[in-house]
CSV table of C-alpha atoms and ligand atoms in Angstrom, one decimal:
chain,number,residue,atom,x,y,z
A,1,UNK,CA,-28.1,0.1,14.2
A,2,UNK,CA,-24.0,-1.2,12.6
A,3,UNK,CA,-21.8,-4.1,14.0
A,4,UNK,CA,-20.9,-3.0,17.4
A,5,UNK,CA,-17.6,-3.9,19.0
A,6,UNK,CA,-15.9,-3.5,22.1
A,7,UNK,CA,-12.2,-3.1,21.9
A,8,UNK,CA,-9.5,-3.6,24.5
A,9,UNK,CA,-6.2,-2.0,24.4
A,10,UNK,CA,-3.2,-3.1,27.2
A,11,UNK,CA,-0.5,-3.8,25.2
A,12,UNK,CA,2.1,-1.0,26.3
A,13,UNK,CA,1.2,1.8,29.2
A,14,UNK,CA,-2.6,3.2,28.2
A,15,UNK,CA,-4.8,1.2,29.4
A,16,UNK,CA,-8.3,1.4,27.1
A,17,UNK,CA,-11.5,0.4,26.1
A,18,UNK,CA,-14.0,1.8,22.7
A,19,UNK,CA,-17.0,1.6,20.8
A,20,UNK,CA,-16.9,1.6,17.0
A,21,UNK,CA,-19.9,0.4,14.7
A,22,UNK,CA,-19.1,-1.0,11.6
A,23,UNK,CA,-15.3,0.2,11.7
A,24,UNK,CA,-16.2,3.8,12.0
A,25,UNK,CA,-18.8,5.4,14.0
A,26,UNK,CA,-16.9,6.3,16.8
A,27,UNK,CA,-19.9,5.8,20.3
A,28,UNK,CA,-17.4,5.7,22.8
A,29,UNK,CA,-13.8,6.0,23.6
A,30,UNK,CA,-11.1,5.6,26.9
A,31,UNK,CA,-8.1,5.4,28.0
A,32,UNK,CA,-6.2,5.5,30.3
A,33,UNK,CA,-3.0,7.0,30.6
A,34,UNK,CA,0.1,5.7,32.5
A,35,UNK,CA,2.7,8.0,31.9
A,36,UNK,CA,2.4,9.6,35.3
A,37,UNK,CA,3.6,6.5,36.9
A,38,UNK,CA,6.4,5.7,34.9
A,39,UNK,CA,7.9,8.5,33.4
A,40,UNK,CA,9.2,9.4,37.2
A,41,UNK,CA,11.6,6.0,35.4
A,42,UNK,CA,12.5,7.3,32.7
A,43,UNK,CA,10.7,4.8,30.7
A,44,UNK,CA,7.6,1.9,30.7
A,45,UNK,CA,9.0,-0.3,33.4
A,46,UNK,CA,7.2,-3.9,32.8
A,47,UNK,CA,5.8,-4.9,36.3
A,48,UNK,CA,3.8,-2.0,37.2
A,49,UNK,CA,1.8,-0.4,33.5
A,50,UNK,CA,0.6,-4.9,34.4
A,51,UNK,CA,-0.7,-4.2,37.5
A,52,UNK,CA,-2.2,-0.9,36.9
A,53,UNK,CA,-3.6,-2.6,34.0
A,54,UNK,CA,-5.3,-4.6,36.2
A,55,UNK,CA,-6.2,-2.1,38.3
A,56,UNK,CA,-8.4,0.0,35.2
A,57,UNK,CA,-9.3,-2.3,32.8
A,58,UNK,CA,-12.8,-2.8,34.2
A,59,UNK,CA,-13.8,0.5,35.5
A,60,UNK,CA,-12.4,1.4,31.6
A,61,UNK,CA,-14.4,-1.8,29.7
A,62,UNK,CA,-17.1,-0.5,31.7
A,63,UNK,CA,-17.0,3.4,31.4
A,64,UNK,CA,-17.0,3.0,27.3
A,65,UNK,CA,-19.7,0.8,28.1
A,66,UNK,CA,-21.3,3.5,29.5
A,67,UNK,CA,-20.8,6.1,27.4
A,68,UNK,CA,-22.1,4.9,24.4
A,69,UNK,CA,-25.1,3.6,26.3
A,70,UNK,CA,-25.0,-0.2,25.6
A,71,UNK,CA,-24.6,-3.8,27.3
A,72,UNK,CA,-22.4,-6.6,26.5
A,73,UNK,CA,-25.6,-8.1,25.0
A,74,UNK,CA,-25.9,-5.6,22.6
A,75,UNK,CA,-22.2,-5.9,21.1
A,76,UNK,CA,-21.5,-8.5,17.8
A,77,UNK,CA,-18.2,-8.8,19.2
A,78,UNK,CA,-14.6,-8.3,21.6
A,79,UNK,CA,-11.7,-7.4,20.0
A,80,UNK,CA,-8.6,-8.0,21.6
A,81,UNK,CA,-4.9,-6.7,21.1
A,82,UNK,CA,-3.7,-10.0,21.4
A,83,UNK,CA,-0.1,-9.1,20.3
A,84,UNK,CA,2.4,-7.3,19.8
A,85,UNK,CA,3.4,-5.8,23.3
A,86,UNK,CA,4.7,-6.5,26.7
A,87,UNK,CA,3.5,-9.7,27.9
A,88,UNK,CA,2.1,-9.7,31.3
A,89,UNK,CA,0.4,-6.4,30.1
A,90,UNK,CA,-1.2,-7.9,27.1
A,91,UNK,CA,-2.4,-10.7,28.8
A,92,UNK,CA,-4.4,-8.2,31.8
A,93,UNK,CA,-6.3,-7.0,28.2
A,94,UNK,CA,-6.8,-10.3,26.7
A,95,UNK,CA,-7.7,-11.9,29.5
A,96,UNK,CA,-10.8,-9.8,30.2
A,97,UNK,CA,-12.2,-9.7,26.6
A,98,UNK,CA,-11.5,-14.2,27.4
A,99,UNK,CA,-13.8,-14.0,30.5
A,100,UNK,CA,-16.4,-11.7,29.2
A,101,UNK,CA,-16.6,-13.2,25.1
A,102,UNK,CA,-17.8,-17.1,27.5
A,103,UNK,CA,-19.9,-15.8,29.7
A,104,UNK,CA,-21.9,-13.7,27.4
A,105,UNK,CA,-21.8,-16.2,24.0
A,106,UNK,CA,-20.2,-13.4,22.6
A,107,UNK,CA,-17.4,-14.1,20.0
A,108,UNK,CA,-13.9,-13.5,20.5
A,109,UNK,CA,-11.4,-11.9,18.2
A,110,UNK,CA,-7.4,-11.7,18.3
A,111,UNK,CA,-6.0,-7.8,16.6
A,112,UNK,CA,-2.2,-6.9,15.6
A,113,UNK,CA,-1.2,-4.0,17.2
A,114,UNK,CA,-0.2,-2.4,13.8
A,115,UNK,CA,-2.2,-3.8,12.4
A,116,UNK,CA,-5.2,-1.5,14.2
A,117,UNK,CA,-1.9,1.3,14.0
A,118,UNK,CA,-3.1,1.1,10.0
A,119,UNK,CA,-6.4,1.0,9.6
A,120,UNK,CA,-6.2,4.4,12.4
A,121,UNK,CA,-4.7,6.3,9.1
A,122,UNK,CA,-8.2,4.6,7.3
A,123,UNK,CA,-11.1,5.3,9.3
A,124,UNK,CA,-12.4,8.6,7.9
A,125,UNK,CA,-11.5,8.2,4.9
A,126,UNK,CA,-14.0,8.6,2.0
A,127,UNK,CA,-12.5,5.3,-0.5
A,128,UNK,CA,-10.6,3.1,1.0
A,129,UNK,CA,-6.9,3.8,0.2
A,130,UNK,CA,-5.6,-0.2,-1.0
A,131,UNK,CA,-3.3,-0.8,-1.3
A,132,UNK,CA,-0.9,1.6,-0.3
A,133,UNK,CA,2.4,2.5,1.7
A,134,UNK,CA,2.3,2.1,5.1
A,135,UNK,CA,4.2,4.1,7.5
A,136,UNK,CA,4.4,3.5,10.8
A,137,UNK,CA,6.3,5.4,13.6
A,138,UNK,CA,5.7,5.0,17.7
A,139,UNK,CA,8.4,4.4,20.8
A,140,UNK,CA,8.1,1.3,19.2
A,141,UNK,CA,8.6,0.5,16.1
A,142,UNK,CA,9.8,3.3,12.7
A,143,UNK,CA,8.6,0.4,9.9
A,144,UNK,CA,7.6,1.0,6.9
A,145,UNK,CA,4.9,-1.5,4.8
A,146,UNK,CA,3.0,-2.2,1.0
A,147,UNK,CA,-0.5,-2.1,2.7
A,148,UNK,CA,-2.7,-4.2,0.6
A,149,UNK,CA,-5.5,-5.0,2.8
A,150,UNK,CA,-6.4,-3.9,6.4
A,151,UNK,CA,-5.1,-7.8,7.1
A,152,UNK,CA,-1.9,-7.6,4.7
A,153,UNK,CA,0.7,-5.4,5.8
A,154,UNK,CA,3.5,-7.4,3.8
A,155,UNK,CA,7.2,-5.2,5.6
A,156,UNK,CA,9.7,-3.5,3.1
A,157,UNK,CA,11.4,-1.8,5.2
A,158,UNK,CA,12.4,-1.1,9.4
A,159,UNK,CA,15.0,1.1,11.6
A,160,UNK,CA,19.0,-0.5,11.8
A,161,UNK,CA,18.3,0.5,15.5
A,162,UNK,CA,16.3,3.7,16.7
A,163,UNK,CA,12.1,4.0,16.7
A,164,UNK,CA,12.0,7.6,15.8
A,165,UNK,CA,9.8,7.4,18.8
A,166,UNK,CA,12.7,5.6,21.1
A,167,UNK,CA,14.6,8.4,19.8
A,168,UNK,CA,12.2,11.0,20.7
A,169,UNK,CA,12.3,10.1,24.3
A,170,UNK,CA,16.6,10.7,23.9
A,171,UNK,CA,16.8,13.9,23.4
A,172,UNK,CA,13.7,14.8,25.1
A,173,UNK,CA,16.6,13.5,28.3
A,174,UNK,CA,19.4,15.0,27.2
A,175,UNK,CA,17.1,18.6,26.4
A,176,UNK,CA,16.2,18.0,29.3
A,177,UNK,CA,12.4,18.1,29.1
A,178,UNK,CA,10.3,15.0,30.7
A,179,UNK,CA,8.6,11.6,29.4
A,180,UNK,CA,7.7,10.5,27.2
A,181,UNK,CA,9.6,12.9,24.6
A,182,UNK,CA,8.4,13.2,21.6
A,183,UNK,CA,5.3,16.2,22.8
A,184,UNK,CA,7.4,18.0,24.8
A,185,UNK,CA,10.3,18.5,21.7
A,186,UNK,CA,8.0,18.9,19.3
A,187,UNK,CA,6.9,21.7,21.9
A,188,UNK,CA,9.9,23.1,23.1
A,189,UNK,CA,11.3,23.2,18.2
A,190,UNK,CA,8.5,25.6,17.0
A,191,UNK,CA,10.7,28.6,19.8
A,192,UNK,CA,13.0,27.2,17.4
A,193,UNK,CA,15.3,27.5,13.5
A,194,UNK,CA,15.0,23.6,12.5
A,195,UNK,CA,17.8,24.4,10.1
A,196,UNK,CA,20.1,26.1,13.0
A,197,UNK,CA,22.3,22.8,13.5
A,198,UNK,CA,22.7,20.9,10.7
A,199,UNK,CA,22.2,17.1,11.9
A,200,UNK,CA,23.0,13.9,9.9
A,201,UNK,CA,19.3,12.4,8.4
A,202,UNK,CA,20.6,8.8,7.2
A,203,UNK,CA,20.4,6.9,4.0
A,204,UNK,CA,21.6,3.5,3.4
A,205,UNK,CA,24.4,3.5,2.0
A,206,UNK,CA,22.7,0.7,-0.8
A,207,UNK,CA,20.0,2.7,-2.0
A,208,UNK,CA,17.9,0.3,-0.4
A,209,UNK,CA,15.0,2.5,1.7
A,210,UNK,CA,15.6,2.2,6.0
A,211,UNK,CA,15.5,4.2,8.5
A,212,UNK,CA,18.7,4.5,11.1
A,213,UNK,CA,18.5,7.8,14.2
A,214,UNK,CA,21.5,6.3,17.2
A,215,UNK,CA,23.6,8.7,14.4
A,216,UNK,CA,21.3,11.8,15.2
A,217,UNK,CA,20.8,11.1,18.6
A,218,UNK,CA,24.6,10.4,18.8
A,219,UNK,CA,24.9,13.9,16.9
A,220,UNK,CA,22.8,15.9,19.2
A,221,UNK,CA,24.6,14.5,22.3
A,222,UNK,CA,28.0,15.7,21.0
A,223,UNK,CA,26.3,18.8,19.7
A,224,UNK,CA,25.2,19.5,23.8
A,225,UNK,CA,28.2,18.8,25.1
A,226,UNK,CA,29.7,21.2,22.7
A,227,UNK,CA,31.7,19.0,20.3
A,228,UNK,CA,33.3,17.0,23.3
A,229,UNK,CA,32.1,13.5,23.4
A,230,UNK,CA,34.2,12.3,27.3
A,231,UNK,CA,32.9,16.3,28.3
A,232,UNK,CA,29.8,15.7,30.7
A,233,UNK,CA,26.2,16.3,29.8
A,234,UNK,CA,25.6,20.0,31.0
A,235,UNK,CA,22.4,20.5,33.0
A,236,UNK,CA,19.4,21.5,30.7
A,237,UNK,CA,20.0,25.9,32.0
A,238,UNK,CA,23.0,26.0,30.2
A,239,UNK,CA,21.8,24.1,27.2
A,240,UNK,CA,21.9,28.6,25.8
A,241,UNK,CA,20.5,26.5,21.8
A,242,UNK,CA,18.2,24.1,23.1
A,243,UNK,CA,15.0,25.1,21.2
A,244,UNK,CA,16.9,25.4,18.1
A,245,UNK,CA,18.9,21.6,18.7
A,246,UNK,CA,15.3,20.5,19.0
A,247,UNK,CA,13.9,22.4,16.5
A,248,UNK,CA,16.4,21.1,14.5
A,249,UNK,CA,16.3,17.2,15.9
A,250,UNK,CA,12.6,17.1,14.6
A,251,UNK,CA,13.1,18.5,11.7
A,252,UNK,CA,16.6,15.8,10.7
A,253,UNK,CA,13.8,13.0,11.8
A,254,UNK,CA,10.9,14.3,9.4
A,255,UNK,CA,13.3,14.7,6.9
A,256,UNK,CA,14.5,10.6,7.0
A,257,UNK,CA,11.0,9.5,7.7
A,258,UNK,CA,9.6,11.3,4.6
A,259,UNK,CA,11.8,10.7,2.1
A,260,UNK,CA,12.1,7.1,2.8
A,261,UNK,CA,8.5,6.7,2.8
A,262,UNK,CA,8.1,9.1,-1.1
A,263,UNK,CA,11.1,6.8,-2.2
A,264,UNK,CA,8.4,3.6,-1.6
A,265,UNK,CA,5.6,5.5,-3.0
A,266,UNK,CA,7.4,5.8,-5.8
A,267,UNK,CA,9.7,2.6,-5.9
A,268,UNK,CA,6.1,0.5,-5.0
A,269,UNK,CA,4.2,3.0,-7.7
A,270,UNK,CA,2.1,3.4,-5.3
A,271,UNK,CA,-0.1,6.6,-4.9
A,272,UNK,CA,-1.6,6.7,-1.3
A,273,UNK,CA,-0.2,6.8,2.5
A,274,UNK,CA,-1.2,5.9,5.4
A,275,UNK,CA,0.9,7.8,9.0
A,276,UNK,CA,0.3,6.1,12.1
A,277,UNK,CA,1.8,5.6,15.4
A,278,UNK,CA,2.7,7.4,18.3
A,279,UNK,CA,4.7,10.0,16.3
A,280,UNK,CA,2.2,10.7,13.6
A,281,UNK,CA,0.7,13.2,16.4
A,282,UNK,CA,3.8,15.4,15.6
A,283,UNK,CA,3.1,18.6,13.4
A,284,UNK,CA,5.9,19.1,11.5
A,285,UNK,CA,5.4,15.0,10.0
A,286,UNK,CA,2.2,15.5,9.8
A,287,UNK,CA,2.8,19.2,7.4
A,288,UNK,CA,6.0,18.3,5.8
A,289,UNK,CA,4.8,14.4,4.4
A,290,UNK,CA,1.3,16.0,3.1
A,291,UNK,CA,2.6,18.8,1.4
A,292,UNK,CA,5.8,17.1,-0.3
A,293,UNK,CA,3.4,14.3,-0.7
A,294,UNK,CA,1.0,15.9,-3.1
A,295,UNK,CA,4.0,18.1,-4.4
A,296,UNK,CA,4.1,14.6,-6.1
A,297,UNK,CA,0.8,13.7,-7.0
A,298,UNK,CA,0.6,11.3,-3.7
A,299,UNK,CA,-2.3,11.8,-0.9
A,300,UNK,CA,-0.8,11.0,2.6
A,301,UNK,CA,-3.4,10.0,6.0
A,302,UNK,CA,-3.0,11.0,9.2
A,303,UNK,CA,-5.6,9.5,12.5
A,304,UNK,CA,-7.0,12.2,14.2
A,305,UNK,CA,-4.4,12.3,16.2
A,306,UNK,CA,-6.0,11.7,19.2
A,307,UNK,CA,-6.5,8.1,17.8
A,308,UNK,CA,-2.0,7.8,16.6
A,309,UNK,CA,-1.1,7.2,20.0
A,310,UNK,CA,-2.0,4.0,21.7
A,311,UNK,CA,-6.0,3.8,22.0
A,312,UNK,CA,-9.0,0.9,21.8
A,313,UNK,CA,-10.6,2.5,19.2
A,314,UNK,CA,-8.4,1.6,16.4
A,315,UNK,CA,-8.5,-2.4,18.0
A,316,UNK,CA,-12.4,-2.8,17.5
A,317,UNK,CA,-12.5,-0.8,14.0
A,318,UNK,CA,-9.5,-3.8,12.8
A,319,UNK,CA,-11.6,-5.5,15.9
A,320,UNK,CA,-14.8,-5.6,13.1
A,321,UNK,CA,-13.0,-6.1,9.8
A,322,UNK,CA,-11.7,-9.6,10.9
A,323,UNK,CA,-15.0,-10.7,12.6
A,324,UNK,CA,-17.2,-10.3,9.1
A,325,UNK,CA,-14.2,-11.9,7.7
A,326,UNK,CA,-14.8,-15.5,10.1
A,327,UNK,CA,-11.8,-15.2,11.2
A,328,UNK,CA,-12.9,-15.5,15.2
A,329,UNK,CA,-11.1,-17.1,16.9
A,330,UNK,CA,-11.1,-19.2,20.5
A,331,UNK,CA,-10.6,-19.2,24.2
A,332,UNK,CA,-7.1,-20.5,23.5
A,333,UNK,CA,-5.6,-17.7,21.5
A,334,UNK,CA,-3.3,-16.7,23.6
A,335,UNK,CA,-1.1,-13.1,24.1
A,336,UNK,CA,2.6,-13.0,21.9
A,337,UNK,CA,5.6,-10.3,23.0
A,338,UNK,CA,6.3,-10.0,19.2
B,1,KG4,O1,1.6,4.5,19.1
B,1,KG4,P1,2.5,4.8,20.3
B,1,KG4,O2,1.5,5.7,21.7
B,1,KG4,O3,2.8,3.8,21.8
B,1,KG4,C1,3.6,3.5,20.7
B,1,KG4,O4,3.5,1.4,20.2
B,1,KG4,O5,5.4,2.6,21.0
B,1,KG4,O6,4.2,5.5,20.3
B,1,KG4,C2,4.6,6.8,21.6
B,1,KG4,C3,5.9,7.8,21.8
B,1,KG4,C4,6.9,8.3,22.3
B,1,KG4,O7,7.6,7.6,21.8
B,1,KG4,C5,6.9,8.9,22.4
B,1,KG4,O8,7.7,10.2,21.9
B,1,KG4,C6,6.1,9.1,20.4
B,1,KG4,O9,5.3,8.1,20.4
B,1,KG4,N1,5.3,11.3,20.0
B,1,KG4,C7,5.4,11.9,19.6
B,1,KG4,C8,4.8,13.4,19.5
B,1,KG4,N2,3.6,12.4,20.0
B,1,KG4,C9,4.0,11.1,20.8
B,1,KG4,N3,6.3,12.4,18.6
B,1,KG4,C10,7.0,13.3,18.0
B,1,KG4,N4,6.1,14.0,17.8
B,1,KG4,C11,5.0,14.7,18.4
B,1,KG4,N5,4.3,14.7,19.2
B,2,ZN,ZN1,1.2,1.3,19.7
């Protein structure tokens, strides 16, 4: 048996715990999603998130240990998301991890949530991919990094405005779909024509690499309002080309993500690409990125879909890398929103 790490994640709206052996073999993974609690508000309400984490954290940790048939004393360390995220939510996971580590005398490891998302894309690889390009696309982030190791991500590009996932969520709202919008827009898009509407693809004017999705979101709004920006947004049943809009919007987001990522790989002369975060669940992104990367002799790697959205497998995974390099925290470890 290798080193067993318990991972705990509570940075946003998922309460999660998992046990992973030596950063690779998943022994258990429990995720309590708060989606139903936030859906009526169309987004995450921080106060509701914090309270829900508090109710679920111990049952979720217990369930993860039980599913792995382990006791706390079998663990090598406890890894927990320390930043970034909602402060009241982070504190629930962090306090729990600290308490457990203290009473059982276990090492405590503080994890950066974004580094953990990237790590998830490497857990099934035969060979280490470093150095490589990493694209993190979620509800809060759309960023490119040169990744030299699991713990060395150098930021090279960002979104100027909305994150890609946020754009999916807003377009879902415009089209009268549920929250979170990504999976709903993707489902409707399968019934539409991605070339029906020529939505804009942002390209930075100075030739640099970067993302922007607010113009695209406005273009969708303008389109469904029949070209009259001041008209009210029509009810969903009156938008006759809803599936075409969903498909054309999704195609525009995917084209931007793939174009900029491949440019980054070329600019930095790197052959491997890791794609992670909730939007990495998107089938069109997975297909187009994989195909176009292969066309340029590059390889793109994604986590399994269930480990693209927030989970604790990725926390336990990168937690093992930190633990074995001696990056152990003490009980003064604090949460940080950034
Ligand atoms: O990584 P994640 O679970 O949470 C954050 O850290 O933000 O990502 C959630 C985001 C949401 O915006 C959701 O709409 C988007 O990922 N998402 C998708 C898909 N599944 C989730 N976007 C596009 N296509 C999907 N299939
Ligand atoms: Zn996340």
